[in-house]
């Protein structure tokens, strides 16, 4: 008897049918760049953190944010995003890109992760080419108190 048919019989007899969910995949591990600030900026590739736009974002924040990106080798000694927040006590995390967010957080975007407020913005390629994406990033930065409305770091 097929599993579908067996389940249908049990449901017809009034039994609750429980199906085991596969375990959530392990979150990707991150390479954490240099820096000592309280803000973690997560981009898709290491070279993204070296772009002119990344430099502009860093200057706007003003507190020497830390850049991170997924570890392509998934080394177990590198932290996952929750581990990085816990160990380095970041108070803000900004993830650049919905695809990256899904890989790091499994599609669930919490407002707070450990001690850190979490925000998701467009990826850096989209930010470089679209004014509305830049405006949305600016709103995230001012809402989170990372920069003042005048553009000066808080």
GROMACS .gro file of N, CA and C in nm, residues 3-153:
model
  453
    3UNK      N    1   0.216   0.508   0.063
    3UNK     CA    2   0.213   0.596   0.181
    3UNK      C    3   0.094   0.692   0.173
    4UNK      N    4   0.066   0.743   0.056
    4UNK     CA    5  -0.045   0.836   0.038
    4UNK      C    6  -0.178   0.768   0.071
    5UNK      N    7  -0.195   0.648   0.021
    5UNK     CA    8  -0.320   0.574   0.046
    5UNK      C    9  -0.333   0.539   0.195
    6UNK      N   10  -0.222   0.497   0.257
    6UNK     CA   11  -0.223   0.464   0.399
    6UNK      C   12  -0.264   0.585   0.482
    7UNK      N   13  -0.209   0.702   0.449
    7UNK     CA   14  -0.242   0.825   0.519
    7UNK      C   15  -0.390   0.858   0.501
    8UNK      N   16  -0.443   0.839   0.380
    8UNK     CA   17  -0.584   0.867   0.352
    8UNK      C   18  -0.674   0.777   0.436
    9UNK      N   19  -0.640   0.648   0.450
    9UNK     CA   20  -0.719   0.556   0.533
    9UNK      C   21  -0.719   0.601   0.679
   10UNK      N   22  -0.601   0.636   0.728
   10UNK     CA   23  -0.592   0.679   0.868
   10UNK      C   24  -0.674   0.806   0.892
   11UNK      N   25  -0.664   0.901   0.800
   11UNK     CA   26  -0.741   1.024   0.814
   11UNK      C   27  -0.891   0.996   0.807
   12UNK      N   28  -0.933   0.904   0.719
   12UNK     CA   29  -1.075   0.868   0.708
   12UNK      C   30  -1.127   0.804   0.836
   13UNK      N   31  -1.040   0.734   0.910
   13UNK     CA   32  -1.080   0.671   1.036
   13UNK      C   33  -1.072   0.768   1.154
   14UNK      N   34  -1.030   0.893   1.128
   14UNK     CA   35  -1.026   0.993   1.233
   14UNK      C   36  -0.896   1.004   1.307
   15UNK      N   37  -0.793   0.939   1.260
   15UNK     CA   38  -0.662   0.949   1.324
   15UNK      C   39  -0.587   1.071   1.272
   16UNK      N   40  -0.521   1.141   1.364
   16UNK     CA   41  -0.433   1.248   1.323
   16UNK      C   42  -0.308   1.186   1.262
   17UNK      N   43  -0.270   1.236   1.147
   17UNK     CA   44  -0.153   1.182   1.080
   17UNK      C   45  -0.040   1.281   1.094
   18UNK      N   46   0.069   1.234   1.150
   18UNK     CA   47   0.186   1.318   1.170
   18UNK      C   48   0.293   1.275   1.071
   19UNK      N   49   0.355   1.371   1.010
   19UNK     CA   50   0.461   1.343   0.915
   19UNK      C   51   0.589   1.409   0.967
   20UNK      N   52   0.693   1.331   0.973
   20UNK     CA   53   0.821   1.385   1.021
   20UNK      C   54   0.875   1.486   0.920
   21UNK      N   55   0.914   1.601   0.972
   21UNK     CA   56   0.976   1.703   0.887
   21UNK      C   57   1.124   1.676   0.877
   22UNK      N   58   1.180   1.699   0.761
   22UNK     CA   59   1.325   1.683   0.753
   22UNK      C   60   1.392   1.792   0.837
   23UNK      N   61   1.507   1.762   0.893
   23UNK     CA   62   1.575   1.863   0.974
   23UNK      C   63   1.613   1.983   0.889
   24UNK      N   64   1.615   2.100   0.955
   24UNK     CA   65   1.657   2.221   0.886
   24UNK      C   66   1.803   2.205   0.843
   25UNK      N   67   1.837   2.256   0.726
   25UNK     CA   68   1.977   2.247   0.684
   25UNK      C   69   2.065   2.333   0.775
   26UNK      N   70   2.187   2.292   0.788
   26UNK     CA   71   2.282   2.369   0.868
   26UNK      C   72   2.305   2.505   0.802
   27UNK      N   73   2.308   2.612   0.882
   27UNK     CA   74   2.333   2.743   0.822
   27UNK      C   75   2.475   2.751   0.769
   28UNK      N   76   2.492   2.833   0.666
   28UNK     CA   77   2.626   2.850   0.610
   28UNK      C   78   2.716   2.918   0.710
   29UNK      N   79   2.842   2.888   0.698
   29UNK     CA   80   2.943   2.950   0.784
   29UNK      C   81   2.997   3.074   0.716
   30UNK      N   82   3.045   3.167   0.797
   30UNK     CA   83   3.091   3.296   0.746
   30UNK      C   84   3.241   3.314   0.766
   31UNK      N   85   3.301   3.386   0.675
   31UNK     CA   86   3.436   3.438   0.693
   31UNK      C   87   3.415   3.580   0.746
   32UNK      N   88   3.469   3.607   0.861
   32UNK     CA   89   3.454   3.738   0.924
   32UNK      C   90   3.580   3.820   0.894
   33UNK      N   91   3.560   3.935   0.834
   33UNK     CA   92   3.671   4.022   0.800
   33UNK      C   93   3.721   4.100   0.920
   34UNK      N   94   3.818   4.186   0.894
   34UNK     CA   95   3.877   4.268   1.000
   34UNK      C   96   3.779   4.378   1.040
   35UNK      N   97   3.794   4.426   1.159
   35UNK     CA   98   3.712   4.535   1.209
   35UNK      C   99   3.675   4.509   1.353
   36UNK      N  100   3.636   4.617   1.420
   36UNK     CA  101   3.604   4.604   1.561
   36UNK      C  102   3.472   4.672   1.594
   37UNK      N  103   3.396   4.711   1.494
   37UNK     CA  104   3.271   4.781   1.518
   37UNK      C  105   3.160   4.690   1.565
   38UNK      N  106   3.046   4.751   1.595
   38UNK     CA  107   2.932   4.675   1.646
   38UNK      C  108   2.835   4.635   1.536
   39UNK      N  109   2.866   4.672   1.411
   39UNK     CA  110   2.778   4.640   1.299
   39UNK      C  111   2.845   4.536   1.210
   40UNK      N  112   2.770   4.431   1.179
   40UNK     CA  113   2.817   4.328   1.087
   40UNK      C  114   2.744   4.345   0.955
   41UNK      N  115   2.819   4.362   0.849
   41UNK     CA  116   2.765   4.375   0.714
   41UNK      C  117   2.797   4.246   0.639
   42UNK      N  118   2.696   4.176   0.591
   42UNK     CA  119   2.716   4.046   0.528
   42UNK      C  120   2.684   4.058   0.379
   43UNK      N  121   2.785   4.030   0.297
   43UNK     CA  122   2.769   4.035   0.151
   43UNK      C  123   2.793   3.895   0.095
   44UNK      N  124   2.767   3.879  -0.033
   44UNK     CA  125   2.773   3.746  -0.095
   44UNK      C  126   2.916   3.698  -0.122
   45UNK      N  127   3.006   3.790  -0.158
   45UNK     CA  128   3.141   3.753  -0.198
   45UNK      C  129   3.244   3.843  -0.131
   46UNK      N  130   3.365   3.795  -0.107
   46UNK     CA  131   3.465   3.880  -0.042
   46UNK      C  132   3.496   4.006  -0.122
   47UNK      N  133   3.497   3.995  -0.255
   47UNK     CA  134   3.528   4.114  -0.335
   47UNK      C  135   3.419   4.220  -0.327
   48UNK      N  136   3.297   4.182  -0.288
   48UNK     CA  137   3.190   4.281  -0.271
   48UNK      C  138   3.224   4.380  -0.160
   49UNK      N  139   3.294   4.335  -0.058
   49UNK     CA  140   3.328   4.423   0.054
   49UNK      C  141   3.437   4.523   0.018
   50UNK      N  142   3.499   4.507  -0.098
   50UNK     CA  143   3.607   4.597  -0.140
   50UNK      C  144   3.563   4.695  -0.249
   51UNK      N  145   3.434   4.699  -0.280
   51UNK     CA  146   3.386   4.789  -0.385
   51UNK      C  147   3.376   4.932  -0.333
   52UNK      N  148   3.364   5.025  -0.426
   52UNK     CA  149   3.348   5.166  -0.390
   52UNK      C  150   3.221   5.185  -0.306
   53UNK      N  151   3.113   5.117  -0.346
   53UNK     CA  152   2.988   5.127  -0.272
   53UNK      C  153   3.005   5.076  -0.128
   54UNK      N  154   3.075   4.965  -0.111
   54UNK     CA  155   3.099   4.911   0.023
   54UNK      C  156   3.178   5.012   0.107
   55UNK      N  157   3.275   5.078   0.044
   55UNK     CA  158   3.351   5.182   0.114
   55UNK      C  159   3.262   5.298   0.155
   56UNK      N  160   3.169   5.336   0.068
   56UNK     CA  161   3.075   5.444   0.100
   56UNK      C  162   2.986   5.405   0.218
   57UNK      N  163   2.939   5.281   0.217
   57UNK     CA  164   2.855   5.233   0.328
   57UNK      C  165   2.935   5.234   0.458
   58UNK      N  166   3.058   5.188   0.452
   58UNK     CA  167   3.145   5.186   0.569
   58UNK      C  168   3.164   5.327   0.624
   59UNK      N  169   3.193   5.423   0.535
   59UNK     CA  170   3.211   5.561   0.580
   59UNK      C  171   3.083   5.619   0.639
   60UNK      N  172   2.968   5.584   0.582
   60UNK     CA  173   2.840   5.634   0.633
   60UNK      C  174   2.814   5.582   0.774
   61UNK      N  175   2.853   5.459   0.800
   61UNK     CA  176   2.833   5.402   0.933
   61UNK      C  177   2.929   5.461   1.035
   62UNK      N  178   3.054   5.480   0.995
   62UNK     CA  179   3.149   5.550   1.078
   62UNK      C  180   3.209   5.474   1.195
   63UNK      N  181   3.159   5.357   1.231
   63UNK     CA  182   3.213   5.290   1.349
   63UNK      C  183   3.296   5.167   1.313
   64UNK      N  184   3.358   5.169   1.196
   64UNK     CA  185   3.441   5.057   1.149
   64UNK      C  186   3.363   4.925   1.151
   65UNK      N  187   3.258   4.916   1.068
   65UNK     CA  188   3.181   4.792   1.065
   65UNK      C  189   3.266   4.675   1.020
   66UNK      N  190   3.218   4.558   1.049
   66UNK     CA  191   3.287   4.434   1.013
   66UNK      C  192   3.214   4.373   0.895
   67UNK      N  193   3.287   4.338   0.791
   67UNK     CA  194   3.228   4.273   0.675
   67UNK      C  195   3.245   4.122   0.688
   68UNK      N  196   3.148   4.050   0.636
   68UNK     CA  197   3.154   3.903   0.636
   68UNK      C  198   3.091   3.853   0.507
   69UNK      N  199   3.122   3.728   0.472
   69UNK     CA  200   3.067   3.664   0.353
   69UNK      C  201   3.069   3.514   0.376
   70UNK      N  202   2.986   3.440   0.303
   70UNK     CA  203   2.983   3.294   0.321
   70UNK      C  204   3.118   3.231   0.290
   71UNK      N  205   3.155   3.133   0.371
   71UNK     CA  206   3.279   3.059   0.350
   71UNK      C  207   3.254   2.956   0.241
   72UNK      N  208   3.320   2.968   0.126
   72UNK     CA  209   3.295   2.872   0.018
   72UNK      C  210   3.337   2.730   0.054
   73UNK      N  211   3.427   2.715   0.150
   73UNK     CA  212   3.472   2.582   0.192
   73UNK      C  213   3.395   2.530   0.313
   74UNK      N  214   3.307   2.614   0.370
   74UNK     CA  215   3.223   2.576   0.483
   74UNK      C  216   3.304   2.511   0.595
   75UNK      N  217   3.415   2.575   0.631
   75UNK     CA  218   3.502   2.523   0.736
   75UNK      C  219   3.432   2.527   0.872
   76UNK      N  220   3.435   2.419   0.947
   76UNK     CA  221   3.363   2.413   1.075
   76UNK      C  222   3.416   2.510   1.181
   77UNK      N  223   3.539   2.560   1.164
   77UNK     CA  224   3.591   2.655   1.263
   77UNK      C  225   3.540   2.796   1.240
   78UNK      N  226   3.477   2.823   1.124
   78UNK     CA  227   3.416   2.954   1.099
   78UNK      C  228   3.275   2.954   1.156
   79UNK      N  229   3.230   3.071   1.207
   79UNK     CA  230   3.099   3.075   1.272
   79UNK      C  231   2.983   3.086   1.173
   80UNK      N  232   2.867   3.041   1.217
   80UNK     CA  233   2.744   3.071   1.145
   80UNK      C  234   2.706   3.214   1.185
   81UNK      N  235   2.604   3.270   1.123
   81UNK     CA  236   2.563   3.406   1.157
   81UNK      C  237   2.522   3.417   1.305
   82UNK      N  238   2.438   3.327   1.357
   82UNK     CA  239   2.405   3.338   1.500
   82UNK      C  240   2.528   3.327   1.591
   83UNK      N  241   2.622   3.240   1.556
   83UNK     CA  242   2.743   3.226   1.635
   83UNK      C  243   2.827   3.354   1.631
   84UNK      N  244   2.837   3.415   1.514
   84UNK     CA  245   2.915   3.538   1.501
   84UNK      C  246   2.855   3.649   1.586
   85UNK      N  247   2.723   3.661   1.585
   85UNK     CA  248   2.656   3.764   1.666
   85UNK      C  249   2.682   3.738   1.814
   86UNK      N  250   2.671   3.614   1.855
   86UNK     CA  251   2.690   3.579   1.996
   86UNK      C  252   2.833   3.602   2.041
   87UNK      N  253   2.930   3.559   1.961
   87UNK     CA  254   3.070   3.567   2.003
   87UNK      C  255   3.125   3.709   1.997
   88UNK      N  256   3.083   3.786   1.896
   88UNK     CA  257   3.142   3.918   1.879
   88UNK      C  258   3.049   4.031   1.923
   89UNK      N  259   2.934   3.996   1.977
   89UNK     CA  260   2.840   4.092   2.033
   89UNK      C  261   2.805   4.206   1.938
   90UNK      N  262   2.775   4.172   1.816
   90UNK     CA  263   2.728   4.273   1.722
   90UNK      C  264   2.591   4.321   1.767
   91UNK      N  265   2.564   4.449   1.747
   91UNK     CA  266   2.433   4.502   1.783
   91UNK      C  267   2.346   4.527   1.660
   92UNK      N  268   2.409   4.523   1.542
   92UNK     CA  269   2.336   4.538   1.417
   92UNK      C  270   2.394   4.443   1.314
   93UNK      N  271   2.305   4.381   1.237
   93UNK     CA  272   2.346   4.298   1.123
   93UNK      C  273   2.267   4.346   1.003
   94UNK      N  274   2.339   4.374   0.896
   94UNK     CA  275   2.273   4.409   0.769
   94UNK      C  276   2.320   4.306   0.667
   95UNK      N  277   2.223   4.236   0.610
   95UNK     CA  278   2.252   4.134   0.509
   95UNK      C  279   2.214   4.191   0.374
   96UNK      N  280   2.306   4.181   0.279
   96UNK     CA  281   2.282   4.235   0.146
   96UNK      C  282   2.236   4.125   0.051
   97UNK      N  283   2.105   4.119   0.029
   97UNK     CA  284   2.049   4.024  -0.066
   97UNK      C  285   1.955   3.923  -0.003
   98UNK      N  286   1.839   3.904  -0.065
   98UNK     CA  287   1.741   3.807  -0.015
   98UNK      C  288   1.789   3.663  -0.029
   99UNK      N  289   1.857   3.632  -0.140
   99UNK     CA  290   1.908   3.496  -0.158
   99UNK      C  291   2.007   3.461  -0.048
  100UNK      N  292   2.096   3.554  -0.019
  100UNK     CA  293   2.195   3.532   0.088
  100UNK      C  294   2.126   3.517   0.223
  101UNK      N  295   2.024   3.596   0.246
  101UNK     CA  296   1.949   3.587   0.371
  101UNK      C  297   1.888   3.448   0.387
  102UNK      N  298   1.831   3.396   0.280
  102UNK     CA  299   1.773   3.263   0.284
  102UNK      C  300   1.877   3.157   0.317
  103UNK      N  301   1.995   3.172   0.261
  103UNK     CA  302   2.101   3.074   0.287
  103UNK      C  303   2.152   3.083   0.431
  104UNK      N  304   2.153   3.204   0.487
  104UNK     CA  305   2.208   3.222   0.621
  104UNK      C  306   2.105   3.197   0.732
  105UNK      N  307   1.980   3.231   0.703
  105UNK     CA  308   1.878   3.223   0.807
  105UNK      C  309   1.764   3.128   0.773
  106UNK      N  310   1.774   3.058   0.662
  106UNK     CA  311   1.671   2.962   0.627
  106UNK      C  312   1.539   3.024   0.589
  107UNK      N  313   1.540   3.147   0.541
  107UNK     CA  314   1.418   3.211   0.497
  107UNK      C  315   1.343   3.284   0.607
  108UNK      N  316   1.376   3.258   0.732
  108UNK     CA  317   1.312   3.328   0.843
  108UNK      C  318   1.398   3.447   0.879
  109UNK      N  319   1.341   3.564   0.872
  109UNK     CA  320   1.417   3.686   0.901
  109UNK      C  321   1.370   3.741   1.036
  110UNK      N  322   1.446   3.716   1.140
  110UNK     CA  323   1.406   3.770   1.270
  110UNK      C  324   1.439   3.918   1.278
  111UNK      N  325   1.361   3.991   1.355
  111UNK     CA  326   1.395   4.132   1.378
  111UNK      C  327   1.518   4.143   1.466
  112UNK      N  328   1.533   4.045   1.555
  112UNK     CA  329   1.646   4.043   1.647
  112UNK      C  330   1.707   3.903   1.646
  113UNK      N  331   1.837   3.898   1.638
  113UNK     CA  332   1.911   3.771   1.643
  113UNK      C  333   2.013   3.784   1.755
  114UNK      N  334   1.990   3.716   1.865
  114UNK     CA  335   2.079   3.731   1.981
  114UNK      C  336   2.072   3.875   2.030
  115UNK      N  337   2.185   3.942   2.030
  115UNK     CA  338   2.192   4.081   2.076
  115UNK      C  339   2.182   4.181   1.962
  116UNK      N  340   2.149   4.135   1.844
  116UNK     CA  341   2.160   4.217   1.725
  116UNK      C  342   2.028   4.239   1.652
  117UNK      N  343   2.004   4.363   1.612
  117UNK     CA  344   1.893   4.394   1.523
  117UNK      C  345   1.933   4.348   1.383
  118UNK      N  346   1.840   4.291   1.309
  118UNK     CA  347   1.869   4.237   1.177
  118UNK      C  348   1.791   4.313   1.071
  119UNK      N  349   1.859   4.350   0.964
  119UNK     CA  350   1.794   4.414   0.849
  119UNK      C  351   1.845   4.348   0.722
  120UNK      N  352   1.758   4.342   0.624
  120UNK     CA  353   1.794   4.287   0.493
  120UNK      C  354   1.776   4.396   0.390
  121UNK      N  355   1.878   4.414   0.307
  121UNK     CA  356   1.874   4.514   0.199
  121UNK      C  357   1.902   4.444   0.067
  122UNK      N  358   1.887   4.518  -0.038
  122UNK     CA  359   1.920   4.466  -0.171
  122UNK      C  360   2.066   4.428  -0.176
  123UNK      N  361   2.100   4.337  -0.268
  123UNK     CA  362   2.242   4.302  -0.280
  123UNK      C  363   2.319   4.420  -0.335
  124UNK      N  364   2.450   4.417  -0.321
  124UNK     CA  365   2.533   4.532  -0.357
  124UNK      C  366   2.527   4.566  -0.505
  125UNK      N  367   2.509   4.466  -0.592
  125UNK     CA  368   2.495   4.495  -0.735
  125UNK      C  369   2.370   4.578  -0.762
  126UNK      N  370   2.261   4.540  -0.697
  126UNK     CA  371   2.137   4.615  -0.716
  126UNK      C  372   2.148   4.754  -0.654
  127UNK      N  373   2.212   4.763  -0.538
  127UNK     CA  374   2.231   4.894  -0.475
  127UNK      C  375   2.313   4.987  -0.563
  128UNK      N  376   2.411   4.933  -0.633
  128UNK     CA  377   2.497   5.016  -0.718
  128UNK      C  378   2.421   5.073  -0.835
  129UNK      N  379   2.315   5.005  -0.880
  129UNK     CA  380   2.248   5.048  -1.002
  129UNK      C  381   2.109   5.103  -0.987
  130UNK      N  382   2.052   5.097  -0.868
  130UNK     CA  383   1.913   5.140  -0.853
  130UNK      C  384   1.897   5.239  -0.738
  131UNK      N  385   1.850   5.358  -0.770
  131UNK     CA  386   1.829   5.460  -0.669
  131UNK      C  387   1.728   5.418  -0.562
  132UNK      N  388   1.616   5.350  -0.598
  132UNK     CA  389   1.523   5.309  -0.492
  132UNK      C  390   1.585   5.212  -0.391
  133UNK      N  391   1.676   5.127  -0.438
  133UNK     CA  392   1.743   5.035  -0.347
  133UNK      C  393   1.833   5.112  -0.251
  134UNK      N  394   1.903   5.214  -0.302
  134UNK     CA  395   1.988   5.297  -0.216
  134UNK      C  396   1.903   5.371  -0.112
  135UNK      N  397   1.789   5.420  -0.155
  135UNK     CA  398   1.700   5.491  -0.064
  135UNK      C  399   1.653   5.396   0.047
  136UNK      N  400   1.620   5.273   0.011
  136UNK     CA  401   1.577   5.174   0.111
  136UNK      C  402   1.690   5.144   0.210
  137UNK      N  403   1.813   5.133   0.160
  137UNK     CA  404   1.928   5.112   0.249
  137UNK      C  405   1.943   5.231   0.343
  138UNK      N  406   1.933   5.350   0.292
  138UNK     CA  407   1.946   5.470   0.374
  138UNK      C  408   1.839   5.471   0.484
  139UNK      N  409   1.717   5.430   0.449
  139UNK     CA  410   1.610   5.425   0.549
  139UNK      C  411   1.642   5.323   0.658
  140UNK      N  412   1.700   5.210   0.619
  140UNK     CA  413   1.740   5.109   0.718
  140UNK      C  414   1.847   5.167   0.810
  141UNK      N  415   1.946   5.234   0.752
  141UNK     CA  416   2.055   5.289   0.833
  141UNK      C  417   2.005   5.397   0.929
  142UNK      N  418   1.917   5.485   0.884
  142UNK     CA  419   1.867   5.591   0.972
  142UNK      C  420   1.768   5.535   1.075
  143UNK      N  421   1.687   5.437   1.036
  143UNK     CA  422   1.592   5.376   1.130
  143UNK      C  423   1.666   5.304   1.242
  144UNK      N  424   1.773   5.237   1.209
  144UNK     CA  425   1.850   5.161   1.309
  144UNK      C  426   1.941   5.250   1.391
  145UNK      N  427   1.948   5.378   1.357
  145UNK     CA  428   2.033   5.468   1.434
  145UNK      C  429   2.178   5.459   1.397
  146UNK      N  430   2.209   5.392   1.285
  146UNK     CA  431   2.349   5.379   1.244
  146UNK      C  432   2.403   5.513   1.198
  147UNK      N  433   2.319   5.590   1.131
  147UNK     CA  434   2.356   5.727   1.091
  147UNK      C  435   2.238   5.816   1.122
  148UNK      N  436   2.268   5.942   1.143
  148UNK     CA  437   2.161   6.038   1.168
  148UNK      C  438   2.096   6.079   1.037
  149UNK      N  439   1.987   6.148   1.046
  149UNK     CA  440   1.914   6.191   0.926
  149UNK      C  441   1.999   6.284   0.840
  150UNK      N  442   2.099   6.350   0.899
  150UNK     CA  443   2.185   6.439   0.824
  150UNK      C  444   2.297   6.365   0.753
  151UNK      N  445   2.310   6.236   0.780
  151UNK     CA  446   2.416   6.159   0.716
  151UNK      C  447   2.539   6.144   0.802
  152UNK      N  448   2.538   6.200   0.921
  152UNK     CA  449   2.652   6.190   1.010
  152UNK      C  450   2.639   6.064   1.095
  153UNK      N  451   2.748   5.989   1.114
  153UNK     CA  452   2.742   5.871   1.200
  153UNK      C  453   2.698   5.909   1.341
   0.00000   0.00000   0.00000
